[in-house]
């Protein structure tokens, strides 16, 4: 017996298991961070990943972990990993997976799952759910691995699906039994795949580039719209050259702000409602003609009726060949990755490109100056209590002084006003509610932004928006992240002024506890709380947060009558429209 024991030990040391192979497969592909929440059957996976040097960030709710993973994907072009337990944990993460798919962010949701043979016979296993089937319609791709020797392939397929072409959310189902499966260690290592060229360049066809340039050349009132696809592409220098060499005015979509500094003279953001209906040729770069752009038609675009075409001709640069014609005719689709497409356009433009007609540029400048002056007047007001403008004027200054800070933004009025008031100066600094206008991304985004960029994070949150992920302030404190959360507190969803129409003891559905002190929440976990009732107090608190880099929450008291229902999208709200 005495001689047999060492042999057993040797044999065991040559075995690997499912846990190990998942970790090895991720690490082999350069993935070093996991956003998740432990429990059966993935607790040991989180432990062992941490033991192997991965950063394992644990959240209070999987939804926040998922949002963190999704935005990490946006910021890095590498799939963000969210790890959850089975059924309920998986479902909590699923919202973020759908969000990633809808926003074209690369992300992989890895969930442990229950025993297949029990789930498939619906025999009532612990946390039983056919997760793969549930995930599939919301994911760009969904895979399940049943054998340890297939883990390498499963992870490789998930990575490729997440980042190639139009990025999106991928689901990877790992049943509990897989983790403990053992396999010869050398065979296990051989089974892993280091993905070569996960997001291959997609070079546009020369004739598509030529067609686009010809259309652009004939334009009298050209306009470029930069979307978050352009920000994602990390082709910042090329995009800037294209804008500056053509002299064409541009509009940044929300998360494309800062691709060129918002103070750039060619930015038409302050004249948006003038340029959209007036433009004759519009070049979309990584932006879809969805609701955020009024579907490319209707009154926003100068159309007579709500669904009428405004007469614009469109060039659309997008990696998805299916995107063109989604809402209106695209005269010149340019299909490829943005870096390749913009480079090809630049090559075709050469040096002798004629700038757009002076009267177009002058007309835009006039509107811009007028609107900027009007806004400056509003921002200079100092009402008591504060309103969105007087608070955001402070935020604007703090961001200007810290242009590398990441800027997280959610809410309705808090979102719309911040988007137009707070200038961004560098690419991929502004991250927000995205395509769905989703509430709850806030604290997850803060964690990922701080972890990925190591920069200061400033989050501007409506009080309702903050509540969706508020418990994650513990996470901010636990990891001691340099995050300054400002809750623009006006006592409710949109505003705090509604009354119960039936006159009963319940407050109206949009109203919260009045005068709530959100700053006390973070103090419970050792963070810094501040209460600001004036712009000066807000400025002091934010500046101190940035200076100290300590997790901070500023409860900024806003007039509860300030703002509008649904912010700027009141028209989408059926009853408000009726009123
Ligand atoms: P926004 O909301 O800012 O208008 P969207 O999310 O609607 O932006 O559009 C982003 C678009 O960018 C999507 O159609 C997507 O296919 C595209 N896209 C994402 N990454 C790339 C890339 N690297 N190259 C080309 N297109 C891309
Ligand atoms: N639930 C989810 C997940 N997303 C949503 N967008 C909503 C609900 C509906 N909703 C909005 O569209 S904005 C908003 C909700 C609940 C909150 C607005 O209130 P706020 O912001 O306090 O966050 P303002 O600045 O007071 O308007």
Coordinates of C-alpha atoms and ligand atoms in Angstrom, one line a residue:
X1 CA 0.0 0.0 0.0
X2 CA 2.8 2.3 1.0
X3 CA 4.2 2.3 -2.6
X4 CA 0.8 2.6 -4.3
X5 CA -0.1 6.0 -2.8
X6 CA 2.5 8.1 -4.6
X7 CA 1.4 6.5 -7.9
X8 CA -2.2 7.5 -7.3
X9 CA -1.1 11.0 -6.6
X10 CA 0.9 11.1 -9.8
X11 CA -2.0 9.7 -11.8
X12 CA -4.3 12.4 -10.3
X13 CA -1.8 15.2 -10.9
X14 CA -2.0 14.3 -14.6
X15 CA -5.8 14.8 -14.7
X16 CA -7.5 18.0 -15.4
X17 CA -11.2 18.8 -14.8
X18 CA -14.0 20.9 -16.3
X19 CA -13.3 23.8 -13.9
X20 CA -9.7 23.9 -14.9
X21 CA -10.4 23.7 -18.6
X22 CA -12.9 26.6 -18.6
X23 CA -10.3 28.7 -16.8
X24 CA -7.5 27.7 -19.1
X25 CA -9.6 28.2 -22.2
X26 CA -10.5 31.8 -21.1
X27 CA -7.0 32.6 -20.1
X28 CA -5.6 31.2 -23.3
X29 CA -7.7 33.7 -25.1
X30 CA -6.6 36.7 -23.1
X31 CA -9.7 36.9 -20.9
X32 CA -8.6 37.8 -17.4
X33 CA -11.7 39.2 -15.8
X34 CA -15.0 37.6 -14.8
X35 CA -18.1 39.6 -13.6
X36 CA -20.4 37.3 -11.7
X37 CA -22.1 36.0 -8.6
X38 CA -21.2 32.6 -7.1
X39 CA -23.4 29.7 -6.1
X40 CA -24.2 26.1 -7.2
X41 CA -22.6 24.9 -9.5
X42 CA -20.1 27.7 -10.2
X43 CA -18.8 28.6 -6.8
X44 CA -15.6 26.6 -7.2
X45 CA -15.1 28.1 -10.7
X46 CA -15.0 31.6 -9.2
X47 CA -12.6 30.5 -6.5
X48 CA -10.3 28.6 -8.8
X49 CA -10.3 31.4 -11.4
X50 CA -9.2 33.8 -8.7
X51 CA -6.6 31.4 -7.5
X52 CA -5.3 31.3 -11.0
X53 CA -4.8 35.0 -11.2
X54 CA -8.0 36.1 -12.9
X55 CA -9.9 39.1 -11.6
X56 CA -13.2 37.8 -10.4
X57 CA -15.6 40.6 -9.5
X58 CA -18.5 39.5 -7.5
X59 CA -21.8 41.5 -7.6
X60 CA -25.0 41.7 -5.5
X61 CA -27.2 40.9 -8.5
X62 CA -26.4 39.1 -11.7
X63 CA -28.0 41.8 -13.8
X64 CA -25.4 44.3 -12.7
X65 CA -22.6 41.7 -13.4
X66 CA -24.1 41.2 -16.8
X67 CA -24.3 44.9 -17.6
X68 CA -20.7 45.2 -16.4
X69 CA -19.6 42.4 -18.8
X70 CA -21.5 43.9 -21.7
X71 CA -19.9 47.3 -21.4
X72 CA -16.5 45.8 -20.8
X73 CA -17.1 44.2 -24.2
X74 CA -17.9 47.6 -25.7
X75 CA -14.8 49.2 -24.2
X76 CA -12.3 46.5 -25.0
X77 CA -13.6 44.7 -28.2
X78 CA -13.1 41.5 -26.1
X79 CA -16.1 39.6 -24.9
X80 CA -17.0 40.6 -21.4
X81 CA -17.7 37.5 -19.3
X82 CA -20.7 37.2 -16.9
X83 CA -20.8 34.1 -14.8
X84 CA -24.0 33.0 -13.1
X85 CA -25.7 30.1 -11.3
X86 CA -28.5 28.2 -12.9
X87 CA -32.2 29.2 -13.5
X88 CA -32.8 32.3 -11.5
X89 CA -29.2 33.5 -11.6
X90 CA -29.2 32.8 -15.3
X91 CA -32.4 34.7 -15.8
X92 CA -31.1 37.7 -13.9
X93 CA -28.1 37.7 -16.2
X94 CA -30.2 37.2 -19.3
X95 CA -31.5 40.8 -19.4
X96 CA -27.9 41.9 -19.9
X97 CA -27.3 39.3 -22.5
X98 CA -30.3 40.6 -24.5
X99 CA -29.0 44.2 -23.9
X100 CA -25.6 43.2 -25.3
X101 CA -27.2 41.7 -28.4
X102 CA -29.4 44.7 -29.0
X103 CA -26.5 47.1 -28.5
X104 CA -24.0 45.1 -30.5
X105 CA -21.7 44.6 -27.6
X106 CA -19.6 41.4 -27.4
X107 CA -20.4 39.5 -24.2
X108 CA -20.6 35.9 -23.1
X109 CA -23.0 34.8 -20.4
X110 CA -21.7 31.6 -18.9
X111 CA -24.2 29.9 -16.6
X112 CA -24.1 26.7 -14.7
X113 CA -27.1 24.5 -15.3
X114 CA -28.8 21.6 -13.7
X115 CA -28.7 17.9 -14.8
X116 CA -29.8 17.5 -18.4
X117 CA -31.5 14.2 -18.0
X118 CA -33.7 15.6 -15.2
X119 CA -34.3 19.0 -16.9
X120 CA -35.3 17.4 -20.1
X121 CA -37.8 15.0 -18.4
X122 CA -39.0 18.0 -16.3
X123 CA -38.5 16.0 -13.2
X124 CA -38.1 19.0 -11.0
X125 CA -34.3 19.4 -10.4
X126 CA -32.8 22.0 -8.2
X127 CA -33.1 25.3 -10.3
X128 CA -34.4 23.4 -13.3
X129 CA -34.7 25.3 -16.5
X130 CA -34.0 24.6 -20.1
X131 CA -31.6 27.6 -20.2
X132 CA -30.2 27.0 -23.7
X133 CA -33.7 27.2 -25.2
X134 CA -34.6 30.3 -23.2
X135 CA -31.4 32.1 -24.1
X136 CA -31.4 31.3 -27.8
X137 CA -33.8 33.9 -29.1
X138 CA -32.1 36.7 -27.1
X139 CA -28.5 35.8 -28.0
X140 CA -26.5 36.1 -31.1
X141 CA -25.5 32.5 -30.6
X142 CA -26.0 29.9 -27.8
X143 CA -24.0 26.8 -27.1
X144 CA -23.9 24.0 -24.6
X145 CA -20.9 21.9 -23.6
X146 CA -21.5 18.4 -22.3
X147 CA -18.0 16.9 -22.5
X148 CA -14.8 18.3 -20.9
X149 CA -12.9 17.7 -24.1
X150 CA -15.3 20.1 -25.9
X151 CA -14.7 23.0 -23.5
X152 CA -12.0 24.4 -25.7
X153 CA -14.3 24.4 -28.8
X154 CA -17.2 25.8 -26.8
X155 CA -15.2 28.7 -25.5
X156 CA -13.7 29.4 -28.9
X157 CA -17.1 29.3 -30.7
X158 CA -18.5 31.6 -28.0
X159 CA -15.6 34.1 -28.5
X160 CA -15.9 34.1 -32.3
X161 CA -19.6 34.5 -32.2
X162 CA -19.4 37.4 -29.7
X163 CA -16.8 39.5 -31.5
X164 CA -16.9 38.7 -35.2
X165 CA -19.1 40.6 -37.6
X166 CA -21.8 42.5 -35.7
X167 CA -20.8 41.9 -32.1
X168 CA -23.4 40.5 -29.7
X169 CA -24.3 38.5 -26.6
X170 CA -23.5 34.8 -26.6
X171 CA -24.8 32.2 -24.1
X172 CA -22.6 29.3 -23.0
X173 CA -24.4 26.6 -21.0
X174 CA -22.2 24.6 -18.7
X175 CA -24.1 21.8 -16.9
X176 CA -23.0 21.1 -13.3
X177 CA -21.7 17.6 -14.2
X178 CA -19.2 19.1 -16.7
X179 CA -17.2 20.9 -14.1
X180 CA -16.2 17.8 -12.1
X181 CA -15.5 15.7 -15.2
X182 CA -11.9 14.6 -15.4
X183 CA -9.8 14.2 -18.4
X184 CA -6.1 13.5 -19.0
X185 CA -4.4 16.8 -18.5
X186 CA -2.3 16.7 -21.6
X187 CA -5.3 15.8 -23.8
X188 CA -7.2 18.6 -22.0
X189 CA -4.5 21.1 -22.9
X190 CA -4.4 19.9 -26.5
X191 CA -8.2 20.3 -26.7
X192 CA -8.0 24.1 -26.0
X193 CA -8.2 26.6 -28.9
X194 CA -6.5 29.9 -29.0
X195 CA -8.7 31.8 -31.4
X196 CA -6.8 33.2 -34.3
X197 CA -8.1 36.5 -35.6
X198 CA -11.4 36.5 -33.7
X199 CA -12.8 39.6 -35.4
X200 CA -11.4 39.4 -38.9
X201 CA -11.2 42.6 -40.9
X202 CA -14.0 43.0 -43.4
X203 CA -12.8 45.1 -46.2
X204 CA -15.5 46.8 -48.3
X205 CA -16.0 46.2 -52.0
X206 CA -14.2 49.0 -54.0
X207 CA -17.4 49.6 -56.0
X208 CA -19.4 50.2 -52.8
X209 CA -16.8 52.7 -51.7
X210 CA -16.9 54.4 -55.1
X211 CA -20.7 54.6 -55.1
X212 CA -20.6 56.2 -51.6
X213 CA -18.0 58.8 -52.6
X214 CA -19.9 59.8 -55.7
X215 CA -23.0 60.3 -53.7
X216 CA -21.1 62.3 -51.1
X217 CA -19.4 64.4 -53.8
X218 CA -22.7 65.5 -55.3
X219 CA -24.1 66.6 -51.9
X220 CA -24.9 70.2 -51.2
X221 CA -25.9 69.7 -47.6
X222 CA -23.9 66.6 -46.4
X223 CA -24.1 65.3 -42.9
X224 CA -22.3 62.5 -41.1
X225 CA -23.9 60.6 -38.2
X226 CA -21.5 58.8 -35.9
X227 CA -23.0 56.0 -33.8
X228 CA -21.7 53.8 -31.1
X229 CA -20.5 51.3 -33.7
X230 CA -18.0 53.9 -34.7
X231 CA -16.9 54.3 -31.1
X232 CA -16.7 50.5 -30.7
X233 CA -14.5 50.2 -33.8
X234 CA -11.6 52.1 -32.2
X235 CA -10.8 53.7 -35.6
X236 CA -10.6 57.1 -33.9
X237 CA -7.9 58.7 -35.9
X238 CA -9.3 57.5 -39.3
X239 CA -12.8 58.8 -38.4
X240 CA -11.4 62.2 -37.3
X241 CA -9.4 62.4 -40.6
X242 CA -12.5 61.6 -42.6
X243 CA -14.5 64.3 -40.9
X244 CA -11.8 66.9 -41.0
X245 CA -10.6 66.3 -44.5
X246 CA -14.1 66.4 -46.0
X247 CA -15.2 69.3 -43.8
X248 CA -18.6 67.7 -43.4
X249 CA -20.6 68.5 -40.3
X250 CA -21.4 65.6 -38.0
X251 CA -23.8 64.5 -35.3
X252 CA -22.6 62.1 -32.7
X253 CA -25.1 59.7 -31.3
X254 CA -25.0 59.5 -27.5
X255 CA -22.2 57.0 -27.0
X256 CA -20.3 58.4 -30.0
X257 CA -19.9 61.7 -28.2
X258 CA -16.2 62.5 -27.7
X259 CA -15.1 60.5 -30.8
X260 CA -14.2 64.0 -31.8
X261 CA -14.4 66.5 -29.0
X262 CA -17.9 67.8 -28.6
X263 CA -16.4 71.3 -28.9
X264 CA -15.2 70.5 -32.4
X265 CA -16.3 73.3 -34.8
X266 CA -17.8 70.7 -37.2
X267 CA -20.1 69.2 -34.5
X268 CA -23.7 70.0 -35.5
X269 CA -25.1 68.6 -32.2
X270 CA -26.4 71.9 -31.1
X271 CA -28.2 72.3 -34.4
X272 CA -29.6 68.8 -34.6
X273 CA -33.2 69.7 -35.3
X274 CA -32.0 71.9 -38.1
X275 CA -29.5 69.6 -39.9
X276 CA -31.7 66.4 -39.9
X277 CA -34.5 67.8 -42.1
X278 CA -32.2 70.0 -44.1
X279 CA -29.4 67.5 -45.0
X280 CA -29.5 66.1 -48.5
X281 CA -26.9 63.3 -48.2
X282 CA -26.4 61.6 -44.8
X283 CA -23.5 59.2 -44.1
X284 CA -24.2 56.9 -41.2
X285 CA -21.1 55.4 -39.6
X286 CA -22.0 52.6 -37.1
X287 CA -25.4 54.0 -36.4
X288 CA -28.8 52.4 -37.1
X289 CA -31.8 54.2 -38.4
X290 CA -33.9 53.0 -35.4
X291 CA -36.2 55.0 -33.1
X292 CA -33.2 57.0 -31.9
X293 CA -33.0 58.5 -35.4
X294 CA -36.8 58.6 -35.9
X295 CA -36.4 55.7 -38.4
X296 CA -34.8 58.0 -40.9
X297 CA -38.2 59.5 -41.9
X298 CA -41.1 61.6 -40.7
X299 CA -41.1 65.1 -39.4
X300 CA -37.7 64.9 -37.8
X301 CA -36.3 64.4 -41.3
X302 CA -38.5 67.0 -43.0
X303 CA -41.1 64.4 -44.2
X304 CA -44.6 65.8 -44.5
X305 CA -46.3 63.1 -42.3
X306 CA -45.1 60.9 -39.5
X307 CA -43.9 58.2 -41.9
X308 CA -43.0 60.2 -44.9
X309 CA -39.5 60.2 -46.3
X310 CA -37.7 63.5 -46.0
X311 CA -35.9 63.1 -49.3
X312 CA -32.4 62.4 -47.9
X313 CA -30.1 60.0 -49.6
X314 CA -28.2 57.7 -47.3
X315 CA -24.8 56.1 -47.2
X316 CA -24.5 53.5 -44.5
X317 CA -21.3 52.1 -43.2
X318 CA -22.0 49.0 -41.2
X319 CA -20.5 45.6 -40.7
X320 CA -23.9 43.9 -41.0
X321 CA -25.0 43.4 -44.6
X322 CA -28.6 43.1 -43.4
X323 CA -28.8 46.6 -41.8
X324 CA -29.3 48.6 -45.0
X325 CA -32.9 49.4 -46.0
X326 CA -34.1 48.5 -42.5
X327 CA -36.3 51.7 -42.4
X328 CA -35.7 53.7 -45.6
X329 CA -33.8 53.2 -48.8
X330 CA -30.0 53.2 -48.4
X331 CA -28.5 54.4 -51.7
X332 CA -25.0 53.5 -50.9
X333 CA -24.4 50.7 -48.4
X334 CA -20.8 50.2 -47.5
X335 CA -20.4 46.8 -45.8
X336 CA -17.3 46.2 -43.8
X337 CA -15.6 47.0 -40.5
X338 CA -15.5 50.7 -39.8
X339 CA -11.7 51.0 -39.7
X340 CA -11.4 49.4 -43.2
X341 CA -14.4 51.3 -44.6
X342 CA -13.2 54.7 -43.4
X343 CA -9.7 54.0 -44.6
X344 CA -11.0 53.0 -48.0
X345 CA -13.1 56.2 -48.1
X346 CA -10.0 58.3 -47.1
X347 CA -7.9 56.7 -49.9
X348 CA -10.7 57.5 -52.4
X349 CA -11.0 61.1 -51.2
X350 CA -7.3 61.9 -51.6
X351 CA -6.3 65.5 -51.1
X352 CA -8.4 67.4 -53.5
X353 CA -11.8 67.1 -51.8
X354 CA -14.0 70.2 -52.0
X355 CA -15.5 71.3 -48.7
X356 CA -19.3 71.5 -48.4
X357 CA -20.9 74.7 -49.7
X358 CA -20.2 77.6 -47.4
X359 CA -23.9 78.5 -47.0
X360 CA -24.6 75.1 -45.5
X361 CA -21.8 75.5 -43.0
X362 CA -22.8 79.0 -42.2
X363 CA -26.5 78.2 -41.6
X364 CA -25.4 75.4 -39.2
X365 CA -23.0 77.7 -37.4
X366 CA -25.8 80.3 -37.0
X367 CA -28.2 77.8 -35.4
X368 CA -25.4 76.4 -33.2
X369 CA -24.4 79.8 -31.9
X370 CA -27.9 80.8 -31.1
X371 CA -28.7 77.5 -29.3
X372 CA -25.4 77.5 -27.4
X373 CA -26.0 81.1 -26.2
X374 CA -29.6 80.1 -25.2
X375 CA -28.3 77.1 -23.3
X376 CA -25.5 79.2 -21.6
X377 CA -28.2 81.5 -20.3
X378 CA -30.2 78.6 -18.9
X379 CA -27.1 77.1 -17.3
X380 CA -26.1 80.3 -15.7
X381 CA -29.3 80.4 -13.6
X382 CA -29.0 79.5 -9.9
X383 CA -32.5 78.5 -8.8
X384 CA -33.2 77.1 -5.4
X385 CA -33.8 74.2 -5.2
X386 CA -31.4 73.2 -8.0
X387 CA -32.8 72.1 -11.3
X388 CA -31.2 69.7 -13.8
X389 CA -29.5 72.6 -15.6
X390 CA -27.8 74.2 -12.6
X391 CA -26.6 70.8 -11.3
X392 CA -25.4 69.6 -14.7
X393 CA -23.5 72.9 -15.3
X394 CA -21.3 71.8 -12.4
X395 CA -21.0 68.3 -13.8
X396 CA -20.0 69.7 -17.2
X397 CA -17.2 71.7 -15.6
X398 CA -15.9 68.7 -13.6
X399 CA -15.9 66.5 -16.7
X400 CA -14.1 69.3 -18.7
X401 CA -11.4 69.4 -16.0
X402 CA -11.2 65.5 -16.1
X403 CA -11.6 64.6 -19.8
X404 CA -10.3 61.1 -19.2
X405 CA -13.0 60.3 -16.6
X406 CA -15.5 57.7 -17.7
X407 CA -19.1 59.1 -17.7
X408 CA -22.0 56.8 -16.9
X409 CA -25.5 58.1 -17.4
X410 CA -29.0 56.9 -16.9
X411 CA -32.5 58.3 -16.1
X412 CA -34.9 60.2 -18.2
X413 CA -34.4 63.9 -17.7
X414 CA -31.0 63.1 -16.0
X415 CA -30.1 61.3 -19.2
X416 CA -31.4 63.8 -21.8
X417 CA -30.1 66.9 -20.1
X418 CA -26.7 65.4 -19.4
X419 CA -26.3 64.2 -22.9
X420 CA -26.8 67.7 -24.3
X421 CA -25.1 69.7 -21.5
X422 CA -22.1 67.6 -20.6
X423 CA -19.4 67.7 -23.3
X424 CA -17.2 64.7 -24.0
X425 CA -13.7 65.2 -25.1
X426 CA -12.3 61.7 -25.8
X427 CA -13.6 58.6 -27.4
X428 CA -15.6 55.9 -25.5
X429 CA -16.0 58.0 -22.4
X430 CA -19.7 58.2 -22.3
X431 CA -21.6 55.0 -21.6
X432 CA -25.4 55.0 -21.1
X433 CA -28.8 53.4 -21.4
X434 CA -28.1 52.5 -25.1
X435 CA -30.6 51.2 -27.7
X436 CA -33.3 50.1 -25.3
X437 CA -33.1 53.1 -23.0
X438 CA -32.7 50.6 -20.2
X439 CA -32.6 51.6 -16.5
X440 CA -30.4 49.6 -14.3
X441 CA -27.1 49.6 -16.1
X442 CA -25.6 52.3 -13.8
X443 CA -23.6 50.6 -11.1
X444 CA -22.6 47.6 -13.3
X445 CA -21.2 50.1 -15.8
X446 CA -19.4 52.0 -13.1
X447 CA -17.6 48.8 -11.9
X448 CA -16.6 47.7 -15.4
X449 CA -15.6 51.2 -16.4
X450 CA -13.3 51.6 -13.4
X451 CA -11.9 48.1 -13.7
X452 CA -11.2 48.2 -17.5
X453 CA -10.0 51.8 -17.8
X454 CA -8.6 52.4 -14.3
X455 CA -9.9 56.0 -14.7
X456 CA -12.1 58.0 -12.5
X457 CA -15.8 57.2 -13.1
X458 CA -18.5 59.8 -12.8
X459 CA -22.1 58.5 -12.9
X460 CA -25.1 60.8 -13.3
X461 CA -28.1 59.0 -12.2
X462 CA -31.8 59.8 -12.0
X463 CA -33.1 58.7 -8.6
X464 CA -35.3 56.1 -10.1
X465 CA -32.5 54.9 -12.4
X466 CA -30.1 54.5 -9.5
X467 CA -32.5 52.4 -7.6
X468 CA -32.3 49.6 -10.1
X469 CA -28.7 48.8 -9.2
X470 CA -28.3 50.8 -6.0
X471 CA -27.2 47.9 -3.8
X472 CA -24.0 47.7 -5.9
X473 CA -22.6 50.7 -4.0
X474 CA -21.4 47.9 -1.7
X475 CA -19.5 46.5 -4.7
X476 CA -18.0 49.9 -5.4
X477 CA -16.9 50.1 -1.8
X478 CA -15.7 46.5 -1.6
X479 CA -13.3 46.9 -4.5
X480 CA -12.6 50.5 -3.5
X481 CA -13.3 51.8 -7.0
X482 CA -12.8 55.5 -8.0
X483 CA -16.5 56.1 -8.7
X484 CA -18.4 59.2 -8.0
X485 CA -22.2 58.6 -8.2
X486 CA -24.4 61.7 -8.4
X487 CA -28.0 60.9 -7.8
X488 CA -30.1 63.7 -9.2
X489 CA -32.9 63.3 -6.7
X490 CA -36.2 64.8 -7.6
X491 CA -38.3 62.3 -5.5
X492 CA -39.6 60.0 -8.1
X493 CA -39.7 58.5 -11.6
X494 CA -39.3 61.6 -13.9
X495 CA -40.6 64.0 -11.2
X496 CA -41.9 63.8 -7.7
X497 CA -45.1 65.8 -8.1
X498 CA -47.8 63.3 -9.0
X499 CA -50.7 62.7 -6.7
X500 CA -52.8 59.6 -6.2
X501 CA -55.9 60.3 -8.4
X502 CA -58.1 58.2 -6.1
X503 CA -57.0 60.2 -3.1
X504 CA -56.1 57.1 -1.0
X505 CA -53.1 56.8 1.3
X506 CA -50.8 55.3 -1.3
X507 CA -48.7 57.9 -3.1
X508 CA -48.8 58.0 -6.9
X509 CA -46.9 55.2 -8.8
X510 CA -44.2 57.6 -9.9
X511 CA -43.5 59.1 -6.5
X512 CA -40.8 57.9 -4.0
X513 CA -40.0 58.8 -0.4
X514 CA -39.6 62.5 -0.4
X515 CA -36.2 63.9 0.7
X516 CA -34.5 60.5 0.6
X517 CA -30.9 60.5 1.6
X518 CA -29.2 58.2 -0.9
X519 CA -25.8 59.4 0.4
X520 CA -26.5 57.4 3.6
X521 CA -26.5 54.2 1.6
X522 CA -22.9 54.3 0.6
X523 CA -21.8 55.3 4.1
X524 CA -23.2 51.9 5.3
X525 CA -20.3 50.3 3.4
X526 CA -17.5 52.8 4.3
X527 CA -17.9 55.0 1.2
X528 CA -18.2 58.7 1.2
X529 CA -21.7 60.2 1.3
X530 CA -22.4 63.8 0.5
X531 CA -25.6 65.8 0.5
X532 CA -25.7 68.7 -2.0
X533 CA -28.5 71.3 -2.1
X534 CA -26.6 74.0 -4.1
X535 CA -24.3 73.9 -7.1
X536 CA -21.4 75.0 -4.9
X537 CA -22.0 72.0 -2.6
X538 CA -22.2 69.7 -5.6
X539 CA -19.0 71.0 -7.1
X540 CA -17.1 70.6 -3.8
X541 CA -18.3 67.0 -3.3
X542 CA -17.5 66.0 -6.9
X543 CA -14.1 67.6 -6.8
X544 CA -13.3 66.0 -3.6
X545 CA -14.4 62.6 -5.0
X546 CA -12.1 63.0 -8.0
X547 CA -9.3 64.1 -5.8
X548 CA -9.6 61.3 -3.3
X549 CA -10.6 58.6 -5.8
X550 CA -12.8 57.1 -3.1
X551 CA -16.2 55.6 -3.8
X552 CA -18.6 58.5 -3.3
X553 CA -22.3 59.1 -3.6
X554 CA -23.6 62.6 -3.8
X555 CA -27.3 63.1 -3.1
X556 CA -28.0 66.1 -5.3
X557 CA -31.4 67.6 -4.4
X558 CA -33.3 68.7 -7.5
X559 CA -36.6 70.6 -7.6
X560 CA -39.3 67.9 -7.8
X561 CA -41.2 69.9 -10.3
X562 CA -38.2 70.0 -12.7
X563 CA -38.1 67.9 -15.8
X564 CA -40.8 66.4 -17.9
X565 CA -42.6 63.0 -18.0
X566 CA -40.4 60.6 -20.0
X567 CA -37.7 63.2 -20.6
X568 CA -37.4 63.9 -24.3
X569 CA -39.5 61.0 -25.5
X570 CA -42.8 62.1 -24.1
X571 CA -44.3 61.6 -27.6
X572 CA -43.8 57.8 -27.2
X573 CA -45.8 57.7 -24.0
X574 CA -49.4 56.9 -25.0
X575 CA -51.4 58.6 -22.2
X576 CA -49.1 61.6 -22.0
X577 CA -49.7 62.1 -25.7
X578 CA -53.4 61.9 -25.2
X579 CA -53.3 64.6 -22.6
Ligands
LIG1 P1 -26.3 54.3 -32.1 O1 -27.3 53.8 -31.1 O2 -25.2 55.0 -31.5 O3 -27.0 55.0 -33.2 P2 -26.4 51.6 -33.1 O4 -26.2 50.7 -31.9 O5 -27.8 51.8 -33.5 O6 -25.7 53.0 -32.8 O7 -25.6 51.1 -34.3 C1 -24.4 50.5 -34.2 C2 -24.1 49.9 -35.6 O8 -22.7 49.7 -35.7 C3 -24.7 48.5 -35.7 O9 -25.5 48.5 -36.8 C4 -23.5 47.6 -35.9 O10 -23.7 46.5 -36.8 C5 -22.4 48.5 -36.3 N1 -21.1 48.1 -35.9 C6 -20.6 47.7 -34.7 N2 -19.3 47.5 -34.8 C7 -18.9 47.7 -36.0 C8 -17.6 47.7 -36.7 N3 -16.5 47.3 -36.1 N4 -17.6 48.0 -38.0 C9 -18.8 48.3 -38.6 N5 -19.9 48.4 -38.1 C10 -20.0 48.1 -36.8
LIG2 N1 -37.6 49.8 -16.5 C1 -36.5 49.6 -17.3 C2 -35.6 48.4 -17.1 N2 -36.1 50.5 -18.2 C3 -36.9 51.6 -18.3 N3 -36.5 52.5 -19.2 C4 -38.1 51.8 -17.5 C5 -38.4 50.9 -16.6 C6 -39.0 53.1 -17.7 N4 -38.3 54.3 -17.3 C7 -37.7 55.1 -18.2 O1 -37.7 55.0 -19.4 S1 -36.9 56.4 -17.5 C8 -37.3 55.8 -15.9 C9 -38.0 54.7 -16.0 C10 -38.5 54.0 -14.8 C11 -36.8 56.6 -14.7 C12 -36.9 58.1 -14.8 O2 -36.7 58.6 -13.5 P1 -35.3 59.0 -13.0 O3 -34.9 60.2 -13.9 O4 -35.5 59.5 -11.6 O5 -34.3 58.0 -13.2 P2 -35.4 61.7 -14.0 O6 -34.1 62.5 -14.3 O7 -36.0 62.1 -12.7 O8 -36.3 61.9 -15.2

